[in-house]
Short mmCIF file of C-alpha atoms in Angstrom, two decimals:
data_model
loop_
_atom_site.label_atom_id
_atom_site.label_comp_id
_atom_site.label_asym_id
_atom_site.label_seq_id
_atom_site.Cartn_x
_atom_site.Cartn_y
_atom_site.Cartn_z
CA UNK A 13 -73.48 22.67 -22.99
CA UNK A 14 -72.86 21.51 -19.22
CA UNK A 15 -76.19 19.25 -18.03
CA UNK A 16 -76.42 17.99 -14.69
CA UNK A 17 -76.49 14.37 -14.46
CA UNK A 18 -79.60 12.69 -14.17
CA UNK A 19 -78.36 10.50 -11.34
CA UNK A 20 -78.28 13.94 -9.33
CA UNK A 21 -81.38 14.68 -10.48
CA UNK A 22 -83.43 11.72 -9.56
CA UNK A 23 -81.10 11.83 -5.99
CA UNK A 24 -82.43 15.19 -5.52
CA UNK A 25 -86.45 13.78 -6.25
CA UNK A 26 -85.86 10.98 -3.99
CA UNK A 27 -84.85 12.94 -1.09
CA UNK A 28 -87.55 14.86 -1.21
CA UNK A 29 -90.39 12.16 -2.15
CA UNK A 30 -89.63 8.80 -0.73
CA UNK A 31 -88.41 7.50 2.34
CA UNK A 32 -84.62 7.05 3.31
CA UNK A 33 -84.37 3.15 2.87
CA UNK A 34 -86.23 3.53 -0.54
CA UNK A 35 -84.11 5.84 -1.86
CA UNK A 36 -80.98 4.23 -0.51
CA UNK A 37 -82.11 1.18 -2.11
CA UNK A 38 -83.10 2.80 -5.89
CA UNK A 39 -79.80 4.62 -5.30
CA UNK A 40 -77.76 1.72 -5.40
CA UNK A 41 -79.52 0.41 -8.58
CA UNK A 42 -79.35 3.06 -10.05
CA UNK A 43 -75.14 3.39 -9.30
CA UNK A 44 -75.18 -0.32 -10.32
CA UNK A 45 -77.47 0.41 -13.71
CA UNK A 46 -74.69 3.49 -14.56
CA UNK A 47 -71.78 1.44 -13.75
CA UNK A 48 -72.93 -0.89 -16.16
CA UNK A 49 -74.08 0.96 -18.76
CA UNK A 50 -70.45 2.29 -18.77
CA UNK A 51 -69.24 -1.47 -19.11
CA UNK A 52 -71.29 -1.76 -22.05
CA UNK A 53 -70.02 1.57 -23.80
CA UNK A 54 -66.26 -0.52 -23.31
CA UNK A 55 -65.34 1.32 -20.45
CA UNK A 56 -62.95 -1.67 -18.52
CA UNK A 57 -64.15 -1.14 -14.73
CA UNK A 58 -62.16 -1.60 -10.85
CA UNK A 59 -63.14 -0.96 -7.50
CA UNK A 60 -61.60 2.34 -5.93
CA UNK A 61 -61.22 3.35 -2.35
CA UNK A 62 -64.00 5.96 -1.38
CA UNK A 63 -64.37 8.69 1.17
CA UNK A 64 -64.23 7.99 4.91
CA UNK A 65 -65.25 11.77 6.22
CA UNK A 66 -62.37 13.88 5.00
CA UNK A 67 -60.39 11.10 4.59
CA UNK A 68 -59.68 7.95 2.31
CA UNK A 69 -61.08 4.39 2.95
CA UNK A 70 -57.52 2.95 2.39
CA UNK A 71 -55.14 1.91 4.86
CA UNK A 72 -52.27 4.39 4.00
CA UNK A 73 -51.95 7.10 6.62
CA UNK A 74 -52.59 10.65 5.02
CA UNK A 75 -53.30 9.48 1.43
CA UNK A 76 -52.68 12.70 -0.87
CA UNK A 77 -55.55 11.17 -3.33
CA UNK A 78 -58.32 10.36 -0.78
CA UNK A 79 -61.18 8.38 -2.83
CA UNK A 80 -59.76 8.67 -6.06
CA UNK A 81 -57.57 5.21 -6.31
CA UNK A 82 -58.16 2.07 -7.26
CA UNK A 83 -57.98 -0.66 -4.35
CA UNK A 84 -55.77 -3.59 -5.55
CA UNK A 85 -52.90 -2.65 -7.29
CA UNK A 86 -53.53 -5.38 -9.59
CA UNK A 87 -56.37 -2.68 -10.85
CA UNK A 88 -54.96 -2.69 -14.40
CA UNK A 89 -55.42 -6.37 -15.32
CA UNK A 90 -58.40 -6.63 -12.89
CA UNK A 91 -60.16 -3.73 -14.85
CA UNK A 92 -63.37 -6.02 -16.64
CA UNK A 93 -66.86 -5.18 -18.60
CA UNK A 94 -67.81 -8.40 -17.46
CA UNK A 95 -71.35 -7.52 -16.31
CA UNK A 96 -71.74 -10.03 -13.78
CA UNK A 97 -68.23 -9.35 -12.10
CA UNK A 98 -69.24 -5.49 -11.94
CA UNK A 99 -72.67 -5.97 -10.39
CA UNK A 100 -70.85 -8.48 -7.75
CA UNK A 101 -68.13 -5.25 -6.77
CA UNK A 102 -71.45 -3.04 -6.83
CA UNK A 103 -73.03 -5.39 -4.45
CA UNK A 104 -70.46 -6.32 -2.32
CA UNK A 105 -68.52 -2.82 -1.98
CA UNK A 106 -71.55 -0.48 -1.63
CA UNK A 107 -70.07 2.12 -0.90
CA UNK A 108 -66.75 1.79 -3.45
CA UNK A 109 -65.96 4.60 -6.09
CA UNK A 110 -64.63 2.70 -9.85
CA UNK A 111 -61.70 3.13 -12.20
CA UNK A 112 -61.71 2.60 -15.54
CA UNK A 113 -58.75 1.72 -17.06
CA UNK A 114 -57.51 3.79 -20.21
CA UNK A 115 -55.70 3.07 -22.91
CA UNK A 116 -57.29 -0.34 -24.18
CA UNK A 117 -60.42 0.74 -25.55
CA UNK A 118 -60.37 4.29 -24.64
CA UNK A 119 -58.22 7.48 -23.97
CA UNK A 120 -59.53 10.56 -21.56
CA UNK A 121 -58.47 14.25 -22.21
CA UNK A 122 -58.21 15.50 -18.91
CA UNK A 123 -58.37 19.21 -18.89
CA UNK A 124 -59.49 22.12 -16.16
CA UNK A 125 -63.67 22.73 -16.52
CA UNK A 126 -63.34 26.23 -17.46
CA UNK A 127 -61.21 24.91 -20.56
CA UNK A 128 -63.91 22.13 -21.15
CA UNK A 129 -66.83 24.66 -21.22
CA UNK A 130 -65.22 26.75 -23.59
CA UNK A 131 -64.28 24.08 -25.92
CA UNK A 132 -68.18 21.87 -25.40
CA UNK A 133 -69.59 25.55 -26.20
CA UNK A 134 -67.12 26.15 -29.23
CA UNK A 135 -67.93 22.54 -30.26
CA UNK A 136 -71.56 23.15 -29.98
CA UNK A 137 -71.59 26.22 -31.94
CA UNK A 138 -70.22 24.53 -34.38
CA UNK A 139 -73.47 22.68 -35.01
CA UNK A 140 -72.31 19.14 -33.88
CA UNK A 141 -73.75 18.30 -30.53
CA UNK A 142 -72.50 14.53 -30.52
CA UNK A 143 -68.23 15.61 -31.78
CA UNK A 144 -67.45 16.01 -28.14
CA UNK A 145 -68.61 12.29 -27.19
CA UNK A 146 -69.11 11.30 -23.77
CA UNK A 147 -68.15 14.08 -21.16
CA UNK A 148 -67.86 14.19 -17.00
CA UNK A 149 -67.13 16.72 -14.87
CA UNK A 150 -64.88 15.64 -11.94
CA UNK A 151 -64.88 17.45 -8.72
CA UNK A 152 -65.91 20.54 -10.14
CA UNK A 153 -62.72 21.52 -11.37
CA UNK A 154 -61.82 18.99 -14.22
CA UNK A 155 -64.02 17.72 -17.13
CA UNK A 156 -63.08 14.50 -18.84
CA UNK A 157 -63.65 13.97 -22.45
CA UNK A 158 -63.79 10.26 -23.37
CA UNK A 159 -62.00 9.30 -26.94
CA UNK A 160 -61.01 6.29 -28.64
CA UNK A 161 -57.15 4.98 -28.11
CA UNK A 162 -54.44 5.94 -29.08
CA UNK A 163 -52.85 3.13 -26.82
CA UNK A 164 -52.77 0.04 -28.25
CA UNK A 165 -51.39 0.67 -31.88
CA UNK A 166 -50.14 -2.00 -34.29
CA UNK A 167 -46.61 -0.28 -34.01
CA UNK A 168 -45.70 -1.27 -30.55
CA UNK A 169 -42.80 2.32 -30.93
CA UNK A 170 -45.86 4.43 -31.60
CA UNK A 171 -47.29 4.14 -27.77
CA UNK A 172 -46.71 6.28 -24.80
CA UNK A 173 -47.42 5.33 -21.13
CA UNK A 174 -48.93 7.50 -19.12
CA UNK A 175 -46.78 7.19 -15.51
CA UNK A 176 -47.31 10.95 -14.80
CA UNK A 177 -51.00 10.32 -14.51
CA UNK A 178 -50.86 7.13 -12.70
CA UNK A 179 -49.35 9.52 -9.74
CA UNK A 180 -52.22 11.96 -9.34
CA UNK A 181 -49.43 13.02 -6.41
CA UNK A 182 -47.92 15.22 -9.23
CA UNK A 183 -51.39 16.63 -10.89
CA UNK A 184 -50.82 20.13 -9.01
CA UNK A 185 -47.47 19.98 -11.16
CA UNK A 186 -49.34 19.54 -14.79
CA UNK A 187 -52.67 22.13 -14.22
CA UNK A 188 -53.52 21.45 -18.26
CA UNK A 189 -54.39 19.22 -20.57
CA UNK A 190 -53.91 15.16 -19.54
CA UNK A 191 -54.04 12.84 -22.04
CA UNK A 192 -54.52 9.57 -20.15
CA UNK A 193 -53.88 6.25 -22.23
CA UNK A 194 -51.86 2.92 -21.75
CA UNK A 195 -51.62 2.73 -17.46
CA UNK A 196 -53.66 5.68 -16.62
CA UNK A 197 -57.21 5.42 -15.14
CA UNK A 198 -59.58 8.11 -14.41
CA UNK A 199 -62.84 7.70 -12.25
CA UNK A 200 -65.74 6.36 -13.57
CA UNK A 201 -69.12 8.15 -12.77
CA UNK A 202 -71.07 8.24 -10.37
CA UNK A 203 -67.83 8.81 -7.24
CA UNK A 204 -68.21 10.82 -4.45
CA UNK A 205 -64.96 12.33 -3.18
CA UNK A 206 -64.34 13.93 -0.06
CA UNK A 207 -66.24 17.36 1.25
CA UNK A 208 -69.61 19.15 1.68
CA UNK A 209 -69.36 20.57 -1.44
CA UNK A 210 -72.70 19.21 -3.79
CA UNK A 211 -70.06 19.56 -6.70
CA UNK A 212 -67.71 17.21 -4.66
CA UNK A 213 -68.06 14.25 -7.35
CA UNK A 214 -67.66 12.99 -10.38
CA UNK A 215 -70.64 12.77 -12.86
CA UNK A 216 -71.77 12.25 -16.45
CA UNK A 217 -72.53 15.71 -18.25
CA UNK A 218 -73.01 13.54 -21.41
CA UNK A 219 -73.36 10.11 -20.77
CA UNK A 220 -72.14 7.12 -23.15
CA UNK A 221 -74.33 5.60 -25.72
CA UNK A 222 -73.69 1.91 -25.43
CA UNK A 223 -73.10 0.83 -29.36
CA UNK A 224 -72.14 4.70 -30.33
CA UNK A 225 -68.51 5.46 -31.24
CA UNK A 226 -66.16 7.04 -29.27
CA UNK A 227 -64.30 10.50 -31.13
CA UNK A 228 -61.32 10.21 -32.01
CA UNK A 229 -58.94 12.37 -29.90
CA UNK A 230 -57.45 14.76 -32.71
CA UNK A 231 -60.50 15.70 -33.45
CA UNK A 232 -61.16 17.71 -29.89
CA UNK A 233 -57.31 18.22 -29.63
CA UNK A 234 -57.71 21.70 -31.27
CA UNK A 235 -60.83 22.70 -29.23
CA UNK A 236 -58.92 21.53 -26.08
CA UNK A 237 -55.64 23.03 -26.38
CA UNK A 238 -57.08 26.16 -27.38
CA UNK A 239 -59.16 26.18 -24.54
CA UNK A 240 -56.63 25.17 -22.02
CA UNK A 241 -54.75 28.03 -23.76
CA UNK A 242 -57.12 30.37 -23.23
CA UNK A 243 -57.97 29.25 -19.94
CA UNK A 244 -53.91 29.69 -18.79
CA UNK A 245 -53.60 33.13 -20.16
CA UNK A 246 -57.01 34.12 -18.30
CA UNK A 247 -55.53 32.84 -15.14
CA UNK A 248 -52.39 34.56 -15.80
CA UNK A 249 -54.23 37.92 -15.79
CA UNK A 250 -55.77 37.44 -12.65
CA UNK A 251 -53.39 36.49 -10.75
CA UNK A 252 -52.84 38.73 -7.31
CA UNK A 253 -49.67 41.08 -8.05
CA UNK A 254 -46.53 39.98 -5.52
CA UNK A 255 -46.50 42.27 -2.67
CA UNK A 256 -43.76 44.98 -3.20
CA UNK A 257 -41.05 43.82 -1.35
CA UNK A 258 -40.27 45.20 2.21
CA UNK A 259 -36.74 45.97 3.92
#
């Protein structure tokens, strides 16, 4: 089942109990620790844009994906698990979000949050709480399942790029399951997104455990695709009827 991230719980406690300066310092340390933990689990990271008001910190006018994209066009080669480099980025770019490059050591199965909850309930009911692996919630709308990768097979003819997922502007056209592998990325918790909603962020529901193997993507596909099909059917059932045409 869904669990609130330790980072979010900690931030609320600090806001109640500590000075703002102390809270800011410890929040920065908690952010860095989460990023280093992700790198230790094998997720290569690179700096990303962050919210600026209701817009984006990048220089693109009318950015269609504020706070959701890498800073550098070279993000794929820049992404690293080197703890010293990640700590430098976290220190010198205190507001930056981070992305993780998929298709190297891990892939991400990305589904609507309602479908993700259904799949988690099914996996938990089957009695294996670790079957889902690390899971993150993004913007209260999408659920991210971190798995081993099929992006670097021995037979290069077998891999497929995620060109679709490299262009987040097209996300609304593909609302079901997306498989982020080679050439793609996702935001890495903790990340902030524009807006004032309490869930307008990216946080861990089930954080990675360094040294613990990630699940195979094919073992999750049945639960996720079944849940996405149910979610799509329910969404169609709840769509408002088309208005009666008038003359």
